[in-house]
Amino acid sequence: MDWMPQEQERGITITSAVTACTWNNHEIQIIDTPGHVDFTMEVERSLRVLDGALVVFCAVGGVEPQSETVWHQADKYGVPKIAFINKMDRIGADYFGTVKTMSERFNSRPLPIQIPFGQEEHFKGIIDLIKKKAVTWDDTKLGLSFTVAEIPADMSQEVSEYREKLIESLAEMDDYIAEKYIEGTEITDKEMIQAIRQATISLKAVPVMCGTALRNKGIQPCLDAIVHFLPSPEDVPPVKGINPMNHQEEIRLSSDDESLAALAFKIMQDEGRKLTYLRVYSGQIKAGDEIYNASIGKKEKIARLLKMHANKRERIERCGAGGIVAIMGLKDTTTGNTICDELHPILLEPIEFYEPVISQAIEAKTPADQEKLVVALAKLMEEDPTIKVNYNEETAQTVVSGMGELHLEILIDRLQREFNARVNVGKPRVVFRETIQKRIEIDGIFDKELGERKHYGHVRLLLEPKSRGGGNELVQKIDEKVIPAEYHTAIEDGVGEATLSGVVSGYPIVDVKVTITGGSFRDGESTTLGYKIAASSAVKNGCLHADPILLEPIMMVDIITPGEFMGEVIGDINARRGEIQAIAAKGTISEIKARVPLKEMFGYSTDLRSATQGRAVFSMQFHAYDKT
């Protein structure tokens, strides 16, 4: 499924990939999502359109930080989960240790329905606690064939204990099983499967399995579990949306006979052509159809319908309710748009996007690269909404922002490989501001001959500092008898231009109140230019004598961290000249709000992950300019 060159080189998943398979007469639509925290948006948009999740844990590493993030994302969307503990043949594999960590870290109940048969290099297969059978795989055929046999005598005691625990757990969640358990009646496999399915779909429990995917051991029972325990589109509640015509809430049942409702959850550039991935909730789509994008109020024509297997495509003629399909030909549709029937419009809940946390400055190496860069960045932003591009006029830098250092590294690699746009990369510059600290009254006089003409202007200004974030204010208190009204605009323009460039380092002046209090007028000599220059020089001189200072951008940083790392996180914020504003405990995690200078936040993403074993996340936004 990892088809991108960047994925193959690094051995990680970067972009979510779609495929489908058939198992026991059921079609399973699968999206393989990344595990790295920088690409968490790929997980978010996939979970938004999926009905169930198979969460893969490492038997050696246990519950890793990003697994926690994904788990909480799935909880947010109410997605039922099953868990597969992988790499059981590795040294240090600990199935029960991982299950224990799951119960500590998540507010869901892990329900082991299998236990390992052997461990580490002696891992042979699994013991199915529901059917009380041992399943072993043939190593020579890479897991294609397996044998179901009776449980070895030396394990029967252990299996009985774990099966008893499984039934006890089900009895706590299911009244029918509880009744039979109290009466001491035998509980059939079918009844157990039905009870586990109900507990999984209602988010009360998470069935846990094990295996080793590299040798395909445990894969067939895992596919069985997907069919048995995860919901089909008909098992989940009907999708809800708002009718844009009357703003009433409506529902759409998962049926081909309903009117169309689909969500565009991913855009991909494939060899320069745009592919739009849709999850069809109700109704059906056919190749050549004209569809309606309710989010932007436009009709679009479907050129082709494609069933995807990662980057391989297969042309299909139709896609029904519950399907995931890629469409070619949709020009204006973007991530989060609702596709529906124009006569029965509906707007589904859009996808939430994360704000980027890290920035880099980039510039094209040549003018030819500049043209390619503009096109490439537009395409990459459409594909990945967590990439933001800003051109900062003050520093003349193009700044790209993303979710982490690896995210931006991949972005620059793709610019050069896919779009042939060569770029230089650097740190973004921090843009400061200037202000004054004292109140001052000052005169500005301009009295010169320019060309053949005498120019005169005289204004008196009062400059006063304002509170942080107060902005600039210009007050006109001059009598028209002192200076005629036709020159007032010129004075205001002079003041406005002077505030664009300060006296300390040439940064814009902010938080200053300028009052025009007086001046003088000479008939025949006063000119618009004279008053404009007089006002401008009055502001400059006034700022010089009013104790000018630099202000730096301060960010409001919101950090969510497990409680045990709170000390390290707070210590690091203090070392960055930050001020803690609030700390709130939410169960096992804590939320820290702090004000930190932007200059100190470069590289924070990596430092925070190092200090918290990758388990903390943060977001930041501009708060105000304040003293350095």
XYZ file of C-alpha atoms in Angstrom, residues 16-455:
440
model
C -3.669 7.271 3.309
C -4.280 4.650 0.605
C -7.576 2.987 -0.295
C -8.200 -0.627 -1.277
C -10.970 -3.229 -1.031
C -11.160 -6.996 -0.665
C -13.817 -9.688 -0.427
C -13.950 -12.074 2.541
C -16.706 -14.608 3.255
C -19.084 -12.902 0.790
C -18.539 -9.501 2.424
C -16.828 -6.595 0.704
C -14.380 -4.829 3.028
C -13.370 -1.253 2.147
C -9.946 -0.552 3.668
C -8.024 2.703 4.168
C -4.416 2.276 5.288
C -3.469 5.371 7.313
C -0.064 6.707 8.465
C 1.187 6.182 12.009
C 3.477 9.215 12.236
C 2.148 12.181 14.196
C 3.029 14.651 11.386
C 0.462 12.987 9.100
C -2.318 12.760 11.664
C -4.678 14.676 9.331
C -4.690 11.632 7.015
C -6.006 9.575 9.948
C -8.552 12.248 10.899
C -10.153 12.451 7.457
C -10.168 8.664 7.060
C -11.860 8.116 10.429
C -14.459 10.711 9.429
C -15.693 8.444 6.618
C -15.070 4.938 8.032
C -17.518 2.851 10.043
C -14.936 0.784 11.946
C -11.225 0.758 12.778
C -8.635 -1.991 13.117
C -5.912 -0.598 15.374
C -2.531 -2.335 15.053
C -0.239 -2.378 18.103
C 3.329 -3.665 18.389
C 3.748 -6.549 20.855
C 7.217 -5.235 21.766
C 6.588 -1.473 21.826
C 3.097 -1.779 23.337
C 0.763 1.205 23.129
C 2.850 3.818 21.343
C 2.146 7.579 21.573
C 0.608 7.971 18.120
C -1.692 4.990 18.805
C -3.165 7.025 21.679
C -3.780 9.976 19.357
C -5.516 7.768 16.777
C -7.578 6.063 19.489
C -8.859 9.420 20.772
C -9.601 10.519 17.186
C -11.682 7.347 16.672
C -13.515 8.025 19.969
C -14.297 11.567 18.758
C -16.088 10.178 15.691
C -17.662 7.274 17.630
C -15.913 4.647 15.482
C -16.043 1.050 16.839
C -12.594 -0.573 17.104
C -10.941 -3.955 17.113
C -7.249 -4.377 17.996
C -4.528 -6.554 16.491
C -1.288 -7.026 18.443
C 1.384 -7.566 15.796
C 5.026 -8.825 15.804
C 4.367 -11.675 18.261
C 7.457 -13.480 16.902
C 9.839 -10.675 17.931
C 12.123 -10.897 20.978
C 10.455 -9.078 23.865
C 6.886 -9.592 22.566
C 4.390 -9.241 25.425
C 0.748 -9.808 24.469
C -0.746 -9.538 27.963
C 1.454 -6.543 28.832
C 0.090 -4.688 25.772
C -3.509 -5.589 26.706
C -2.866 -4.290 30.256
C -1.468 -0.979 28.883
C -4.535 -0.652 26.639
C -6.860 -0.903 29.631
C -4.773 1.713 31.530
C -4.438 4.220 28.691
C -7.887 4.076 27.075
C -11.350 4.402 28.529
C -12.431 1.340 26.495
C -12.402 -2.255 27.672
C -9.974 -4.590 25.830
C -11.543 -8.014 25.296
C -8.915 -10.659 24.376
C -10.698 -13.171 22.112
C -7.390 -14.917 21.318
C -4.236 -15.727 23.239
C -0.856 -16.474 21.640
C 0.212 -20.082 21.026
C 3.917 -19.798 21.835
C 5.859 -16.549 21.995
C 8.889 -14.813 20.435
C 10.768 -17.264 18.147
C 8.469 -20.113 19.300
C 5.292 -18.332 18.151
C 3.245 -20.956 16.250
C -0.192 -19.381 16.026
C -3.190 -18.432 18.150
C -5.687 -20.015 20.509
C -9.255 -19.006 19.648
C -11.040 -18.512 22.993
C -14.496 -18.444 21.399
C -14.211 -21.749 19.506
C -11.631 -23.287 21.915
C -9.352 -24.278 19.041
C -5.638 -23.897 18.282
C -4.849 -22.329 14.879
C -1.342 -22.835 13.468
C 0.184 -21.648 10.197
C 2.446 -23.319 7.671
C 5.715 -21.327 7.553
C 6.670 -22.677 4.125
C 3.598 -21.151 2.451
C 3.882 -17.718 4.138
C 0.660 -18.106 6.084
C -1.571 -19.077 3.129
C -2.595 -22.377 4.711
C -3.450 -22.937 8.346
C -4.546 -25.838 10.531
C -7.306 -25.807 13.146
C -6.693 -28.387 15.872
C -7.581 -29.204 19.448
C -5.907 -27.199 22.218
C -2.716 -28.900 23.563
C -3.310 -30.559 26.938
C -0.655 -28.439 28.687
C -2.547 -25.256 27.758
C -6.123 -26.337 28.546
C -6.041 -24.926 32.108
C -4.768 -21.498 30.884
C -7.307 -21.411 28.010
C -10.190 -22.238 30.380
C -9.161 -19.355 32.682
C -9.013 -16.810 29.866
C -12.275 -18.022 28.319
C -13.958 -17.726 31.713
C -12.670 -14.117 31.988
C -14.033 -13.380 28.493
C -17.493 -14.732 29.407
C -17.466 -12.782 32.708
C -16.663 -9.553 30.830
C -19.464 -10.238 28.328
C -21.904 -11.012 31.168
C -21.254 -7.516 32.589
C -22.203 -5.949 29.242
C -24.931 -8.282 27.929
C -28.037 -9.284 29.954
C -28.716 -12.439 27.903
C -25.164 -13.759 28.478
C -25.408 -12.777 32.172
C -28.606 -14.798 32.562
C -27.101 -17.915 30.983
C -23.856 -17.463 32.967
C -25.699 -17.283 36.310
C -27.811 -20.336 35.405
C -24.627 -22.201 34.428
C -26.001 -22.921 30.923
C -23.520 -23.477 28.064
C -23.019 -20.341 25.961
C -22.702 -21.153 22.261
C -20.065 -19.694 19.906
C -22.800 -17.905 17.963
C -24.175 -16.246 21.125
C -20.694 -15.124 22.143
C -19.998 -13.661 18.684
C -23.336 -11.813 18.767
C -22.627 -10.420 22.271
C -19.090 -9.287 21.288
C -20.494 -7.645 18.147
C -23.065 -5.688 20.190
C -20.411 -4.613 22.753
C -18.046 -3.511 19.957
C -20.626 -1.518 17.980
C -21.888 0.186 21.156
C -18.236 1.141 21.981
C -18.298 -0.791 25.275
C -15.485 -3.168 24.357
C -12.612 -3.732 21.919
C -11.924 -7.330 20.799
C -8.157 -8.030 20.859
C -6.313 -10.491 18.569
C -2.685 -11.277 17.888
C -0.371 -12.505 15.144
C 2.597 -11.638 13.005
C 1.673 -9.843 9.783
C 5.074 -10.316 8.115
C 4.463 -14.082 7.964
C 0.660 -13.681 7.600
C -0.021 -15.521 10.859
C -3.325 -14.449 12.407
C -4.589 -12.632 9.297
C -7.516 -14.937 8.387
C -9.031 -14.826 11.934
C -8.476 -11.042 11.881
C -10.544 -10.750 8.653
C -13.182 -12.978 10.268
C -13.268 -10.573 13.226
C -13.768 -7.572 10.901
C -16.798 -9.328 9.378
C -18.122 -10.599 12.742
C -17.619 -7.573 15.001
C -17.310 -4.341 13.013
C -20.491 -2.679 11.709
C -21.638 -2.692 8.102
C -22.985 0.648 6.764
C -26.476 -0.609 7.686
C -25.499 -1.131 11.350
C -24.376 2.443 11.981
C -26.920 5.242 12.483
C -28.045 6.950 9.253
C -25.894 9.910 8.235
C -27.259 13.315 9.304
C -27.006 16.600 7.432
C -28.621 19.990 6.978
C -30.872 20.778 4.037
C -29.406 24.060 2.647
C -32.842 25.117 1.334
C -34.763 25.104 4.634
C -31.883 24.577 7.166
C -33.695 21.566 8.662
C -31.795 18.444 9.773
C -32.319 15.422 7.513
C -31.091 11.831 7.524
C -30.050 9.500 4.715
C -30.330 5.722 5.110
C -27.563 3.537 3.717
C -29.449 2.362 0.645
C -28.972 2.578 -3.132
C -32.630 3.662 -3.417
C -32.151 6.830 -1.304
C -31.140 10.145 -2.905
C -27.374 10.649 -3.201
C -25.261 11.866 -0.251
C -21.459 11.551 -0.386
C -18.472 13.277 1.213
C -15.235 14.198 -0.579
C -12.596 13.271 1.996
C -9.359 13.295 0.004
C -7.847 14.931 -3.091
C -4.864 13.353 -4.825
C -2.750 14.506 -7.765
C -2.063 11.449 -9.916
C 0.350 12.164 -12.776
C -0.915 15.747 -12.877
C -4.598 14.789 -12.890
C -6.925 15.420 -9.980
C -8.564 12.446 -8.251
C -11.346 13.089 -5.736
C -12.059 10.321 -3.194
C -15.682 10.015 -2.068
C -17.426 8.022 0.623
C -20.940 7.310 -0.648
C -23.392 7.266 2.279
C -26.636 6.866 0.352
C -27.822 6.553 -3.236
C -25.475 5.640 -6.064
C -23.095 7.293 -8.512
C -22.648 6.296 -12.158
C -19.882 7.201 -14.608
C -20.973 10.161 -16.780
C -23.487 11.457 -14.194
C -23.850 15.144 -13.427
C -23.640 15.664 -9.683
C -24.231 18.647 -7.383
C -21.674 20.013 -4.921
C -23.875 21.451 -2.151
C -20.913 23.059 -0.330
C -20.148 25.446 -3.204
C -23.502 25.283 -5.034
C -22.049 24.025 -8.344
C -22.764 21.165 -10.723
C -19.883 18.916 -11.814
C -19.581 16.139 -14.393
C -18.065 12.733 -13.563
C -15.566 11.719 -16.246
C -14.568 8.355 -14.740
C -15.284 6.243 -11.676
C -12.285 4.329 -10.315
C -11.932 1.581 -7.747
C -8.507 2.148 -6.182
C -5.885 -0.221 -4.850
C -3.302 2.250 -3.467
C -2.175 3.943 -6.734
C -3.496 1.232 -9.079
C -6.916 1.884 -10.595
C -9.745 -0.170 -11.980
C -12.529 1.485 -13.976
C -16.052 0.814 -12.736
C -19.438 1.987 -13.993
C -21.240 2.557 -10.676
C -20.726 2.775 -6.922
C -23.503 2.184 -4.404
C -24.164 3.163 -0.782
C -21.330 2.299 1.605
C -18.705 2.378 -1.144
C -15.468 4.353 -1.412
C -14.661 5.520 -4.922
C -12.236 7.843 -6.722
C -13.641 10.235 -9.326
C -11.882 11.909 -12.204
C -13.286 15.137 -13.641
C -14.367 17.121 -10.549
C -12.614 20.482 -11.010
C -13.890 22.571 -8.074
C -14.589 19.936 -5.397
C -12.226 20.036 -2.412
C -11.772 18.080 0.834
C -14.859 18.207 3.057
C -17.368 19.084 0.286
C -20.749 17.315 0.148
C -21.830 15.727 -3.147
C -25.568 15.125 -3.470
C -28.663 15.104 -5.642
C -29.595 18.677 -6.666
C -33.321 18.031 -6.173
C -32.711 16.684 -2.635
C -29.724 18.711 -1.382
C -27.986 17.970 1.916
C -24.885 19.348 3.636
C -22.942 16.796 5.684
C -20.700 17.795 8.582
C -17.386 18.936 7.050
C -13.949 17.670 8.121
C -12.074 19.618 10.803
C -8.500 20.543 9.932
C -5.606 21.040 12.309
C -3.708 24.316 12.357
C -0.051 23.985 11.280
C 2.548 24.186 14.061
C 5.874 24.615 12.272
C 7.063 26.915 9.471
C 9.933 27.179 7.009
C 10.899 29.858 4.520
C 11.368 28.702 0.917
C 12.472 30.467 -2.254
C 12.781 29.296 -5.851
C 16.347 28.937 -7.149
C 15.579 30.452 -10.584
C 12.707 32.415 -12.204
C 11.718 29.204 -14.074
C 11.496 27.382 -10.722
C 9.325 30.228 -9.351
C 6.587 29.515 -11.918
C 6.655 25.785 -11.128
C 6.694 26.523 -7.381
C 3.467 28.565 -7.485
C 1.596 25.789 -9.376
C 3.068 23.008 -7.207
C 2.212 24.679 -3.889
C -1.386 25.286 -5.021
C -1.770 21.571 -5.894
C -0.149 20.374 -2.659
C -2.355 22.692 -0.546
C -5.454 21.288 -2.253
C -4.231 17.742 -1.571
C -3.274 18.406 2.067
C -5.309 21.111 3.875
C -2.813 21.190 6.795
C -0.219 22.812 4.504
C -0.487 26.602 4.583
C 1.504 28.988 2.361
C 1.869 32.703 3.134
C 3.840 35.385 1.376
C 5.105 37.862 3.965
C 5.490 41.245 2.317
C 7.490 42.661 5.226
C 10.242 40.060 4.968
C 9.682 39.211 1.256
C 9.629 35.512 2.224
C 7.336 32.674 1.118
C 6.628 30.766 4.327
C 5.217 27.207 4.250
C 3.679 25.793 7.423
C 2.905 22.181 8.295
C 2.368 19.678 11.095
C 6.017 18.858 11.815
C 9.563 18.737 10.520
C 9.048 15.452 8.630
C 5.858 16.852 7.054
C 7.786 19.842 5.636
C 10.731 17.629 4.629
C 8.382 15.441 2.556
C 6.711 18.563 1.086
C 10.075 19.955 -0.140
C 11.116 16.525 -1.435
C 7.864 16.319 -3.438
C 8.298 19.843 -4.819
C 11.662 18.831 -6.248
C 10.783 15.299 -7.408
C 7.215 15.498 -8.647
C 7.066 19.107 -9.797
C 10.749 19.680 -10.639
C 10.694 22.955 -8.662
C 14.092 23.487 -7.041
C 13.991 25.529 -3.833
C 16.268 26.914 -1.132
C 15.076 26.388 2.428
C 15.686 28.596 5.464
C 14.245 29.721 8.772
C 11.385 32.211 8.591
C 12.239 35.653 9.940
C 10.332 36.969 12.916
C 8.585 40.262 12.180
C 8.798 42.745 15.056
C 6.852 45.947 15.740
C 7.778 49.238 17.407
C 5.970 51.498 19.857
C 6.585 54.395 22.261
C 6.444 54.501 26.069
C 6.121 58.263 26.765
C 3.617 60.981 25.910
C 5.128 63.772 23.846
C 4.005 66.909 21.991
C 6.093 67.904 18.992
C 6.119 70.314 16.044
C 6.927 69.362 12.455
C 7.967 72.176 10.112
C 8.816 71.949 6.433
C 9.948 75.167 4.736
C 11.881 74.595 1.506
C 12.009 75.453 -2.145
C 11.558 72.415 -4.396
C 12.005 73.177 -8.083
C 10.504 76.613 -8.781
C 8.011 76.460 -5.930
C 8.156 77.266 -2.225
C 6.634 74.547 -0.001
